[in-house]
mmCIF file of C-alpha atoms and ligand atoms in Angstrom:
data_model
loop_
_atom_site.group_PDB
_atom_site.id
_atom_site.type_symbol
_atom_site.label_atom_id
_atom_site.label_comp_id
_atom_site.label_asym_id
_atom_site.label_seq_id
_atom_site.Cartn_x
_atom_site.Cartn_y
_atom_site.Cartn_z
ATOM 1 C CA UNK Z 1 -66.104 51.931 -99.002
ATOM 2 C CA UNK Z 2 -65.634 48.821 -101.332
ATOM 3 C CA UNK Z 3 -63.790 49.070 -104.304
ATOM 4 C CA UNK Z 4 -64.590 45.979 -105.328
ATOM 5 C CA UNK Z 5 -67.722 44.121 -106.537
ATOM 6 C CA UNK Z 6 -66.282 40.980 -108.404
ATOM 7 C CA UNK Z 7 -67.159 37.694 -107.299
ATOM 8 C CA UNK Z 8 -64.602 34.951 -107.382
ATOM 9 C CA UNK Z 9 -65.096 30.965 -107.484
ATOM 10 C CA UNK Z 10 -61.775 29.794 -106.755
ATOM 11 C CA UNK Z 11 -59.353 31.934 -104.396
ATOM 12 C CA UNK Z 12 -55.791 30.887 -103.984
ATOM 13 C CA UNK Z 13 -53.771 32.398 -100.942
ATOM 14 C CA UNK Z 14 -50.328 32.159 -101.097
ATOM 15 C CA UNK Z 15 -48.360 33.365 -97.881
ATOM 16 C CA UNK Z 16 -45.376 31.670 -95.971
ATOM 17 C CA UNK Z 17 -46.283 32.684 -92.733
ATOM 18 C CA UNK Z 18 -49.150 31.233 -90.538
ATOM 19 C CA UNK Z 19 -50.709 34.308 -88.818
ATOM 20 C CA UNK Z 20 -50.049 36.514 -92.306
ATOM 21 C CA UNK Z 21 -53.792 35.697 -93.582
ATOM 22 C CA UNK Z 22 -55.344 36.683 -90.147
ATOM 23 C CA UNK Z 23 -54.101 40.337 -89.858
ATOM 24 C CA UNK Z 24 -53.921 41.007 -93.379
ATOM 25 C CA UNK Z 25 -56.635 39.259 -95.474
ATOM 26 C CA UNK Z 26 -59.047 37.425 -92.967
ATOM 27 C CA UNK Z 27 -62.153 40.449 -93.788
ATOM 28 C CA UNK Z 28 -61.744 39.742 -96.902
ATOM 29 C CA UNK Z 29 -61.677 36.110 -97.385
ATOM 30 C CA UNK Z 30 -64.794 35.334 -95.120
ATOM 31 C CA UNK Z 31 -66.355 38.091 -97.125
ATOM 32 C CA UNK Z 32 -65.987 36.237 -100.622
ATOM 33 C CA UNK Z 33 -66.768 32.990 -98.551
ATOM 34 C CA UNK Z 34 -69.993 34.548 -97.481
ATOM 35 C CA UNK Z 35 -70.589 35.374 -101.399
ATOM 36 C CA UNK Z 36 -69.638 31.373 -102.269
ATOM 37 C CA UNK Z 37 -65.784 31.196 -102.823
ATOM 38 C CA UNK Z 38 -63.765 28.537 -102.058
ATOM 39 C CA UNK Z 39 -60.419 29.540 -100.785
ATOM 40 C CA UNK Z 40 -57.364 27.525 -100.885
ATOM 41 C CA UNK Z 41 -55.052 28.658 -98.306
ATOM 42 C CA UNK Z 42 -51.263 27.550 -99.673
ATOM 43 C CA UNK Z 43 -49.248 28.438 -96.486
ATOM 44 C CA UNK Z 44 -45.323 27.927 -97.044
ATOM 45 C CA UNK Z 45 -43.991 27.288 -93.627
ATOM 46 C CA UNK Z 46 -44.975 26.802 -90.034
ATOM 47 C CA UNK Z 47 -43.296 29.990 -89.087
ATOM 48 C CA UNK Z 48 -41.319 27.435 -86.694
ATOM 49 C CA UNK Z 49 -38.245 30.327 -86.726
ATOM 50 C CA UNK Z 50 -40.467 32.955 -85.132
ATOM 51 C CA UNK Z 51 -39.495 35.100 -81.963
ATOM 52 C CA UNK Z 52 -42.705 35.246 -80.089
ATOM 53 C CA UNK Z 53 -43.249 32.490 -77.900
ATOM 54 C CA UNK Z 54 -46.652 33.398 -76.100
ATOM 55 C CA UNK Z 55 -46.727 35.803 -73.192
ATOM 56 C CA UNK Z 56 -45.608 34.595 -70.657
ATOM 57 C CA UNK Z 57 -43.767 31.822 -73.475
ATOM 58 C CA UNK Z 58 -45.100 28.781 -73.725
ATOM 59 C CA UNK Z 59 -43.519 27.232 -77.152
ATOM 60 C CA UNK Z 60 -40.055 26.825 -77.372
ATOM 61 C CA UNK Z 61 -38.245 26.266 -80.625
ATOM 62 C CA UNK Z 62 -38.667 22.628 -80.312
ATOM 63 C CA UNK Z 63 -42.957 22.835 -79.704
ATOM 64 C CA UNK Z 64 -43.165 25.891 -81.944
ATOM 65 C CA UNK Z 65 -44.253 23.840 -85.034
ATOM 66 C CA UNK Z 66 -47.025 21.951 -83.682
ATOM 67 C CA UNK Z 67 -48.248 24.624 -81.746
ATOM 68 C CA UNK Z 68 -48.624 27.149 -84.872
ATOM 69 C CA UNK Z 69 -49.983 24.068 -87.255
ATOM 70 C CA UNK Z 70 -52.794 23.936 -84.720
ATOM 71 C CA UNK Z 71 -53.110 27.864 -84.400
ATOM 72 C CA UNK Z 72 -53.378 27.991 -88.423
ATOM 73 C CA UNK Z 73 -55.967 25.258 -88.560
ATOM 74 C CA UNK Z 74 -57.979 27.362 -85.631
ATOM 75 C CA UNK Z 75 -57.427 30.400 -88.072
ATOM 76 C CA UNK Z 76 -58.660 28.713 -91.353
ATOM 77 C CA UNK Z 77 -62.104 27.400 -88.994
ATOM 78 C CA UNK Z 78 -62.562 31.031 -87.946
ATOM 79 C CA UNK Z 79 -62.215 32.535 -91.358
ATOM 80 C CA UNK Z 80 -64.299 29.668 -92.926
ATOM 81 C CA UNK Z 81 -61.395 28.527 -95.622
ATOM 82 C CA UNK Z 82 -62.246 25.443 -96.838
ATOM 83 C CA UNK Z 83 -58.776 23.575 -98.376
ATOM 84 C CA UNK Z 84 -55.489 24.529 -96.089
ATOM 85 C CA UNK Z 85 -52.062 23.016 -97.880
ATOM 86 C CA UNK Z 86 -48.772 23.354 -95.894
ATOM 87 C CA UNK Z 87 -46.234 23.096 -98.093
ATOM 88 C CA UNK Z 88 -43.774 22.222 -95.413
ATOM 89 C CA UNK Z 89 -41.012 24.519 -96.429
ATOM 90 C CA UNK Z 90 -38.359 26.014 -93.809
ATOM 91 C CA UNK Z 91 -39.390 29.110 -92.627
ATOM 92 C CA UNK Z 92 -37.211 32.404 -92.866
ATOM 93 C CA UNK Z 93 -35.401 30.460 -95.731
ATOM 94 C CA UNK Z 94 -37.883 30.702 -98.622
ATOM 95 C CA UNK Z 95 -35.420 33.144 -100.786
ATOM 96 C CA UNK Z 96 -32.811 30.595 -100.792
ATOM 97 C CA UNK Z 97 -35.014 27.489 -101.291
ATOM 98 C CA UNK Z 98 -34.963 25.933 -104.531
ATOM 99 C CA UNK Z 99 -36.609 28.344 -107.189
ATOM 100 C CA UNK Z 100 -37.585 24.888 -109.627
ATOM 101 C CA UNK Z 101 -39.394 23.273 -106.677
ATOM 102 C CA UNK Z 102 -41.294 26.358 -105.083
ATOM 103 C CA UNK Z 103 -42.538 27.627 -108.593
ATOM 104 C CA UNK Z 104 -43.580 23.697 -109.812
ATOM 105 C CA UNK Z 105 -45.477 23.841 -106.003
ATOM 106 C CA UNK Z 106 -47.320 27.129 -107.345
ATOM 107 C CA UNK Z 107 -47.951 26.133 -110.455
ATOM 108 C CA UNK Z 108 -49.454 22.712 -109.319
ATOM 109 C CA UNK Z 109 -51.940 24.360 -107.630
ATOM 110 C CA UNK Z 110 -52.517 26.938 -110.241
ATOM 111 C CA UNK Z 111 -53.398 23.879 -112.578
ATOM 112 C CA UNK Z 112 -55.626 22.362 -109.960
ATOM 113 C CA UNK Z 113 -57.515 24.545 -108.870
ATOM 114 C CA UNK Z 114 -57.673 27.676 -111.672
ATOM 115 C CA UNK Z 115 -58.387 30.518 -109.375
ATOM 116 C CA UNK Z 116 -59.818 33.504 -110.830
ATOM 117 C CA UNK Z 117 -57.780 35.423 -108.217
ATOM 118 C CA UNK Z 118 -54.796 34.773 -106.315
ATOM 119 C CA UNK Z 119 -53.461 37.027 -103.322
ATOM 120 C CA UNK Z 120 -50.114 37.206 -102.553
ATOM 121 C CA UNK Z 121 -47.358 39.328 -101.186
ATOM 122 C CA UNK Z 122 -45.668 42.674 -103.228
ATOM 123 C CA UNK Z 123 -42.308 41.382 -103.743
ATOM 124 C CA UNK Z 124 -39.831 43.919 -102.977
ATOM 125 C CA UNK Z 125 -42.273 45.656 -100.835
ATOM 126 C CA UNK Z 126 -43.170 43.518 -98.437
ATOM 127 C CA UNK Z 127 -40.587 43.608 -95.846
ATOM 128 C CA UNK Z 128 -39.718 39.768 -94.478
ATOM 129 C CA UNK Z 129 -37.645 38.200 -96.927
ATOM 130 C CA UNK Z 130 -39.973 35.330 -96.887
ATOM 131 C CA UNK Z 131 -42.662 37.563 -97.737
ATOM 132 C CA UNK Z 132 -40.716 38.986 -100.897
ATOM 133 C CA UNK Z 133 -39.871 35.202 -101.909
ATOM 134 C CA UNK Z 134 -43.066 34.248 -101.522
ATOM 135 C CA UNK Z 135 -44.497 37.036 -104.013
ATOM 136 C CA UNK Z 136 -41.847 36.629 -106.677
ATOM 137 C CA UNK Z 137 -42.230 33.128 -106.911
ATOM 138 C CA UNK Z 138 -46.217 33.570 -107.242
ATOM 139 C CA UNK Z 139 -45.731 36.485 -109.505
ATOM 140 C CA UNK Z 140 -42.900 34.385 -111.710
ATOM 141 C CA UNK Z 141 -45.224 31.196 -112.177
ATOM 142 C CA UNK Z 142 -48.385 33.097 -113.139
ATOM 143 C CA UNK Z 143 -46.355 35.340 -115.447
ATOM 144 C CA UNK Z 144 -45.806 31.883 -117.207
ATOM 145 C CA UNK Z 145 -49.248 31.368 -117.520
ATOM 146 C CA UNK Z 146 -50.559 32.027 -121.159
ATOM 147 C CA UNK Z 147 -52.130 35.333 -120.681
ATOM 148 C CA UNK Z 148 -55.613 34.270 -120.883
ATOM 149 C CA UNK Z 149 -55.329 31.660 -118.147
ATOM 150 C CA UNK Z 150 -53.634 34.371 -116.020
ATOM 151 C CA UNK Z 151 -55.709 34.956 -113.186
ATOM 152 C CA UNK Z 152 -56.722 38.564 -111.164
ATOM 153 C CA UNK Z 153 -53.562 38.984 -108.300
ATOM 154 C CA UNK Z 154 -53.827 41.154 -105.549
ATOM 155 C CA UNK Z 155 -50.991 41.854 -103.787
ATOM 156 C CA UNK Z 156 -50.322 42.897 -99.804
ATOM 157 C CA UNK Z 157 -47.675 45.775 -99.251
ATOM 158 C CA UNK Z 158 -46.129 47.468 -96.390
ATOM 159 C CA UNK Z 159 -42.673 48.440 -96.888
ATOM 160 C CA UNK Z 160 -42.284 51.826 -95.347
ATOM 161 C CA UNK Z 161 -41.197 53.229 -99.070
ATOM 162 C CA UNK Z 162 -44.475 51.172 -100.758
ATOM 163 C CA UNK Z 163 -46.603 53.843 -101.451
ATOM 164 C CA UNK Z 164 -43.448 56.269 -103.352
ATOM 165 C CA UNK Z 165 -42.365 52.928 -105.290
ATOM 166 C CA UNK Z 166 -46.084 51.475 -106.230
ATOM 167 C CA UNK Z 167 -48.818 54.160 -105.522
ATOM 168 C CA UNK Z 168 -51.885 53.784 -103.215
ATOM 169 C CA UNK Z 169 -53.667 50.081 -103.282
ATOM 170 C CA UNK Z 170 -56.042 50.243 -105.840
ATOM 171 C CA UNK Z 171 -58.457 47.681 -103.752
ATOM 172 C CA UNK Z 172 -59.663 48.801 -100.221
ATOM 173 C CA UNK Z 173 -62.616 46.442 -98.488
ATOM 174 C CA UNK Z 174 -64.317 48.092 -95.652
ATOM 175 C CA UNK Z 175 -64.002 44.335 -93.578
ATOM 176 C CA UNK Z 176 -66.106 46.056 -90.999
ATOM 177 C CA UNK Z 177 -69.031 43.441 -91.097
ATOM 178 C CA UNK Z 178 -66.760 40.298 -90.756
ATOM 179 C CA UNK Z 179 -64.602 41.643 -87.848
ATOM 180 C CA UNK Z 180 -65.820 39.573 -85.195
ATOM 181 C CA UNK Z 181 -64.251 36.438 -87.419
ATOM 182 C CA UNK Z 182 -61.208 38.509 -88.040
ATOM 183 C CA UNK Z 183 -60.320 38.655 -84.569
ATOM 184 C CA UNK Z 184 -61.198 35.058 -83.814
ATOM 185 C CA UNK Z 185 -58.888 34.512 -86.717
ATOM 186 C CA UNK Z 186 -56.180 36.703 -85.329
ATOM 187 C CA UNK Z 187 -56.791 35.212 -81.736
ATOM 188 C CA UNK Z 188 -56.238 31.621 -82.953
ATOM 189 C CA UNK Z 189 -52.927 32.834 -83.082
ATOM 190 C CA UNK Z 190 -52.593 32.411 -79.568
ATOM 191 C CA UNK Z 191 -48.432 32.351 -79.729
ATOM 192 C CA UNK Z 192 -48.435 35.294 -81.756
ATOM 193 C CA UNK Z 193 -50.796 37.573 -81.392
ATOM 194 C CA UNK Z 194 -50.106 39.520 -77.655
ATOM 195 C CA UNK Z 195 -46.765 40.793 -79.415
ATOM 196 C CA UNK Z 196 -46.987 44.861 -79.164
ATOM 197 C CA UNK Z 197 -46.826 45.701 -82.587
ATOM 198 C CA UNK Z 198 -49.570 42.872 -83.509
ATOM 199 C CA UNK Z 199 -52.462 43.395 -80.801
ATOM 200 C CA UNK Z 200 -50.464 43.792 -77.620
ATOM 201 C CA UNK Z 201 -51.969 42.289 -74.465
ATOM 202 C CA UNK Z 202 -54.360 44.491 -73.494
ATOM 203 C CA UNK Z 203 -57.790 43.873 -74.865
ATOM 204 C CA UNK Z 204 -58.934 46.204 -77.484
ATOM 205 C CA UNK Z 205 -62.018 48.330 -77.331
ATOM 206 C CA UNK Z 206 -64.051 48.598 -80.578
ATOM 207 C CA UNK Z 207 -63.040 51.989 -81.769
ATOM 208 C CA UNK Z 208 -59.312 50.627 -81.143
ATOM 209 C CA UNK Z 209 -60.245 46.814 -83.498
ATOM 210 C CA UNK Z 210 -62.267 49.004 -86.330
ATOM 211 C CA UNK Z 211 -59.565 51.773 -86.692
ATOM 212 C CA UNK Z 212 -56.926 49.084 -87.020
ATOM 213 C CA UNK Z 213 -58.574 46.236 -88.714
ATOM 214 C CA UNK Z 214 -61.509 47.383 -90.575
ATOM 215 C CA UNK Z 215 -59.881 48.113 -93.547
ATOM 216 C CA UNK Z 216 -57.731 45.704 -95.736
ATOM 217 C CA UNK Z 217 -55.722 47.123 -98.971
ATOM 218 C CA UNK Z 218 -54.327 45.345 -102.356
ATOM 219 C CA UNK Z 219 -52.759 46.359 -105.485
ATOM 220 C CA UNK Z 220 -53.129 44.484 -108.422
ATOM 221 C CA UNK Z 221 -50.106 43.137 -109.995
ATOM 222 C CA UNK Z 222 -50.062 44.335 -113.570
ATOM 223 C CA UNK Z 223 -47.995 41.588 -115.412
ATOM 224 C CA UNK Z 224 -47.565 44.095 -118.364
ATOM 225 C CA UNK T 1 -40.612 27.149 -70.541
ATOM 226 C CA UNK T 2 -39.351 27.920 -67.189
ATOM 227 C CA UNK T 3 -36.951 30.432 -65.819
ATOM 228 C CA UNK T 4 -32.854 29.227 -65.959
ATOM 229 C CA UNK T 5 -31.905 27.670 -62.376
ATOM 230 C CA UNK T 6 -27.736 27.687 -63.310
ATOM 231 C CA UNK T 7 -27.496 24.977 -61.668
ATOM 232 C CA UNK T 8 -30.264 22.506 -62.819
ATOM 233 C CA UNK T 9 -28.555 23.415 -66.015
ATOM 234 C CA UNK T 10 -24.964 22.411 -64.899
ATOM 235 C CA UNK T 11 -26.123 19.162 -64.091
ATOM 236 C CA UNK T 12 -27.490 18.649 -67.372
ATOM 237 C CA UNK T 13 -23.978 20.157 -69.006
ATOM 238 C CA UNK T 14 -22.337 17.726 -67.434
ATOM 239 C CA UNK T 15 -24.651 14.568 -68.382
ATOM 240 C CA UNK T 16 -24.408 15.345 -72.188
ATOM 241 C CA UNK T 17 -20.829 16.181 -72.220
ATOM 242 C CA UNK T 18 -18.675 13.309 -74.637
ATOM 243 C CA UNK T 19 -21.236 12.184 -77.087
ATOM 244 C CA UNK T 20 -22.243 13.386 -80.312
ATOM 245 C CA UNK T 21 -25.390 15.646 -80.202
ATOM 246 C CA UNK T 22 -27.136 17.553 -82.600
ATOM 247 C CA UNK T 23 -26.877 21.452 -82.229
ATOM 248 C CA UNK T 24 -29.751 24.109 -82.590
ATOM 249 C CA UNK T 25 -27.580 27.585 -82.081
ATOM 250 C CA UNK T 26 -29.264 30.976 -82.834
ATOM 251 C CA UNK T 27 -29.667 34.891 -82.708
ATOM 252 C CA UNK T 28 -31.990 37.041 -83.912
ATOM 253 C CA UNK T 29 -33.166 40.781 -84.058
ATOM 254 C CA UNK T 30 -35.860 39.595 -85.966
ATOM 255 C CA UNK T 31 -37.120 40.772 -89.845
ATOM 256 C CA UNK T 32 -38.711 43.699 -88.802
ATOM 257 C CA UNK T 33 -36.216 45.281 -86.776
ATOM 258 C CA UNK T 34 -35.346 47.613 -88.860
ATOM 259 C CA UNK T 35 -39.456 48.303 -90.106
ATOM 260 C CA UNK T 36 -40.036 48.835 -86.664
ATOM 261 C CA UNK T 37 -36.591 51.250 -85.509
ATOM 262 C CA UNK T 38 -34.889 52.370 -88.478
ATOM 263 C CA UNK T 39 -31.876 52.656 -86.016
ATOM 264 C CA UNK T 40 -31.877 48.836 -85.301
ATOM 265 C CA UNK T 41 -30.455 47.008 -88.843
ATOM 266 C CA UNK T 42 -31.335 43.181 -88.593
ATOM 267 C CA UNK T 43 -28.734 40.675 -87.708
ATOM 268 C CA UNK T 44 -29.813 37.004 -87.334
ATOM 269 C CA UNK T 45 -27.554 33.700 -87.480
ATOM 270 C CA UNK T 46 -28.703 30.015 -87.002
ATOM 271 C CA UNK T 47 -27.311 26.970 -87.497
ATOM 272 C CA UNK T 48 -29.351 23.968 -87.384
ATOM 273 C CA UNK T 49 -28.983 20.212 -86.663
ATOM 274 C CA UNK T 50 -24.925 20.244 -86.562
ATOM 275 C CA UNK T 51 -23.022 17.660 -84.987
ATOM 276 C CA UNK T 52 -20.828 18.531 -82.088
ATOM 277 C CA UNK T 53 -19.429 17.030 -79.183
ATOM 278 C CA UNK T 54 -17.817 18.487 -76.301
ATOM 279 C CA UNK T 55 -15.677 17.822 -73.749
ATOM 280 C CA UNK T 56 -16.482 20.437 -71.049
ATOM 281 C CA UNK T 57 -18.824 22.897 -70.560
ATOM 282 C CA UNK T 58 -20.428 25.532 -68.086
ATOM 283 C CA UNK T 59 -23.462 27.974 -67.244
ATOM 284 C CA UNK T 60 -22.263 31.611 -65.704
ATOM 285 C CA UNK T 61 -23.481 35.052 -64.648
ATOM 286 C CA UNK T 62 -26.217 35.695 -62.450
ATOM 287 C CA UNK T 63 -28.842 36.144 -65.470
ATOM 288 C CA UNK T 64 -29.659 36.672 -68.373
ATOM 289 C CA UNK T 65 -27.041 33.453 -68.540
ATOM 290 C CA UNK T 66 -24.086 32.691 -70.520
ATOM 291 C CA UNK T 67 -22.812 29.396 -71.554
ATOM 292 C CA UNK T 68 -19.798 27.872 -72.983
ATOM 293 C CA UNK T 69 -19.234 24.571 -74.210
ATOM 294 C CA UNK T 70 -15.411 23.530 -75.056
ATOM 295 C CA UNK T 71 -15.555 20.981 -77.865
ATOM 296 C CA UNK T 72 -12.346 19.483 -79.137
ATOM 297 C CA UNK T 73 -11.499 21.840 -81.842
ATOM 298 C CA UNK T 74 -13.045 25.407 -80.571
ATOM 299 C CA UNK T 75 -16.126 26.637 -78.472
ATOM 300 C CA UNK T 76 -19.442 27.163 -78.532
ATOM 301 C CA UNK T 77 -20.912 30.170 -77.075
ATOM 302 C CA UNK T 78 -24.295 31.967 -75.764
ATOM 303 C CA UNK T 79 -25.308 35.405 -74.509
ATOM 304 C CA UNK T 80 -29.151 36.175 -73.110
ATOM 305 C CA UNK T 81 -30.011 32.727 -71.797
ATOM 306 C CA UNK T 82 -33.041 32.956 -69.592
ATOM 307 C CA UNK T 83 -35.523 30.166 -69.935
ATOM 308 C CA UNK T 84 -35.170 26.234 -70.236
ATOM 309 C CA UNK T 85 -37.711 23.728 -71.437
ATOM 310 C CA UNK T 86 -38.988 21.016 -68.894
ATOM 311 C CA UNK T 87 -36.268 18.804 -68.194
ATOM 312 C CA UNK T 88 -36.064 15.857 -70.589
ATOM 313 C CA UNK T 89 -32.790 13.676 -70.006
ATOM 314 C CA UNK T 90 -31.887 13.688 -73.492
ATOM 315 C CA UNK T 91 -32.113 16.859 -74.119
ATOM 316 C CA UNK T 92 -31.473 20.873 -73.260
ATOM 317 C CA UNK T 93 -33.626 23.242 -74.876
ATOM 318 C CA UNK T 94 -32.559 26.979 -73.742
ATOM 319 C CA UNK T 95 -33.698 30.427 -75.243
ATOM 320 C CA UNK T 96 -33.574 33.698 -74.082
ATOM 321 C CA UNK T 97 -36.340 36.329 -74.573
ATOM 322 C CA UNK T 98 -36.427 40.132 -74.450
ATOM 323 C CA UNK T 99 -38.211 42.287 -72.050
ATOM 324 C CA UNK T 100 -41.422 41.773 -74.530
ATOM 325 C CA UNK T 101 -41.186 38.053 -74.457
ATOM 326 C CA UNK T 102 -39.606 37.457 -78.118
ATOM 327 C CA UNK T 103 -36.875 35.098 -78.384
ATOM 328 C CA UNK T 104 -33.385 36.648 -78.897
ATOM 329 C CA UNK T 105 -31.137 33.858 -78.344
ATOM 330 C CA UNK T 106 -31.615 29.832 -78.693
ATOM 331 C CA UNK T 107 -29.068 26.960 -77.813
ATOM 332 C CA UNK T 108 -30.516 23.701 -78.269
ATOM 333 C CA UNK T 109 -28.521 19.629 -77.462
ATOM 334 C CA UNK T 110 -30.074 17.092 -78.043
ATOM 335 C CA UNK T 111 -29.569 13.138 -78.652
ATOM 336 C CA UNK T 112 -32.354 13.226 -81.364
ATOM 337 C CA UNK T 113 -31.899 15.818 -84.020
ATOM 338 C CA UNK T 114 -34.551 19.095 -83.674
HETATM 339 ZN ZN1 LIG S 301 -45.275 36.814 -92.351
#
């Protein structure tokens, strides 16, 4: 069941990764799409340090760039976002990248495009460093904001100690309705996605995709 | 990429020894190694776009493949090699992936920097 009925004009996602949107917030974004959001998608880096390579590999270190700008595009086209930045920093080194220069990034876009909501990652729960960095930077600019200008963040979490540190999410969207985009979205991913602990390589049937995809969870960042 | 013939990969050693080339050198466990097996703690290293030259170097074992490079001051070393990129003469792009296809191990010369 929803637990949440707001509509929302102007989404900003901020994630470093490309492939983080599809498993963990593609439902939901083609769901506020379908309700008349625009959704800026601000992704950090090309994941160009990542380990999976395709099955059997195709990319190498050297291709692995390209190959996942095109796979994030495909993504964004599945989902339906409209306005896709990449920001062009170095994956897996986001936490020691230039605080100044990521948060005037954020806050540039904040200023641009005024989202009433902006979904992020958890820092400190989110287990890849980049994730963490990612959040605390998003969570540091907006907590700049005057308060009134500061808009609605939901955050992704999925540290293994989460739920002791922060509680259960406090948003959960039944995605069930927009799964067939969600796994275009994840499939896009075509580098990516046959690792085990993403989909794996078998196909899935639809028991298996709505047991482990319907559902996608936030908490809201309380600033306070 | 294509599985390691050693010695395609000699020949290749030998063409880039004594020049300047950039260096791509890394290992990884990945991020979530220790999300995933709270047994396995992560340990990753890369270095990217150095400047090396060296003097002699080789490919051994009989795969996964090793390979050491002597360069004028020390060594450079891999462990885990199994797969090389298409053959460009510039260039020699090498990685080595785990039984589930993830890269572990990357060594990377090349005349143009990566
Ligand atoms: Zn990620």
């Amino acid at each position: 069941m929803n637990t949440i009925h707001v509509e929302h004009q102007n989404i900003l996602v901020v994630f470093p990764h490309p492939d983080d949107e599809a498993f963990l917030v593609s439902g939901t974004l083609a769901m506020y799409i379908g309700a008349g959001a625009q959704v800026t998608y601000a992704c950090l880096t090309l994941g160009e340090m990542g380990r999976n390579m395709g099955i059997p590999p195709f990319a190498n270190r050297v291709t692995l760039p390209a190959i996942r700008k095109e796979e994030l595009a495909a993504s964004c086209r599945a989902i339906g976002i409209q306005d896709l930045r990449m920001l062009g920093f170095h994956d897996k080194m986001i936490e020691f990248e230039d605080q100044q220069l990521l948060d005037d990034q954020i806050m540039m876009l904040l200023k641009e495009l005024t989202p009433s909501l902006v979904i992020t990652f958890y820092p400190g729960y989110s287990v890849h460093p980049d994730h963490d960095a990612t959040g605390a930077a998003v969570i540091r600019t907006i907590a700049r904001l005057p308060v009134v200008e500061q808009p609605l963040v939901h955050c992704i979490a999925f540290s293994s100690d989460h739920e002791k540190m922060i509680g259960k999410a406090d948003v959960t969207i039944d995605v069930t309705a927009y799964l067939a985009k969600k796994m275009e979205s994840i499939q896009s991913h075509r580098s990516q996605f046959q690792a085990a602990e993403l989909v794996g390589e078998r196909d899935l049937n639809d028991e298996e995709i709505q047991s482990r995809f319907g559902t996608e969870q936030f908490w809201t960042y309380r600033f306070d | 990429m294509l599985p390691i013939h050693p010695q395609d990969i000699q020949f290749q050693i030998d063409r880039l020894a004594g020049q300047d080339l950039f260096l791509h050198l890394e290992v990884s466990s990945g991020a979530y190694a220790n999300h995933l097996d709270s047994s396995r703690p992560p340990a990753s290293a890369f270095i990217s776009n150095a400047v090396i030259r060296y003097t002699q170097g080789s490919i051994s074992g009989t795969g996964p493949y090793r390979v050491g490079l002597k360069t004028e001051q020390g060594w450079i070393y891999a462990e885990g090699l199994t797969h090389v990129d298409e053959f460009e003469t510039e260039q020699l792009i090498m990685a080595g992936h785990d039984t589930q296809g993830k890269l572990i191990v990357a060594l990377q010369l090349g005349q143009n920097r990566f």
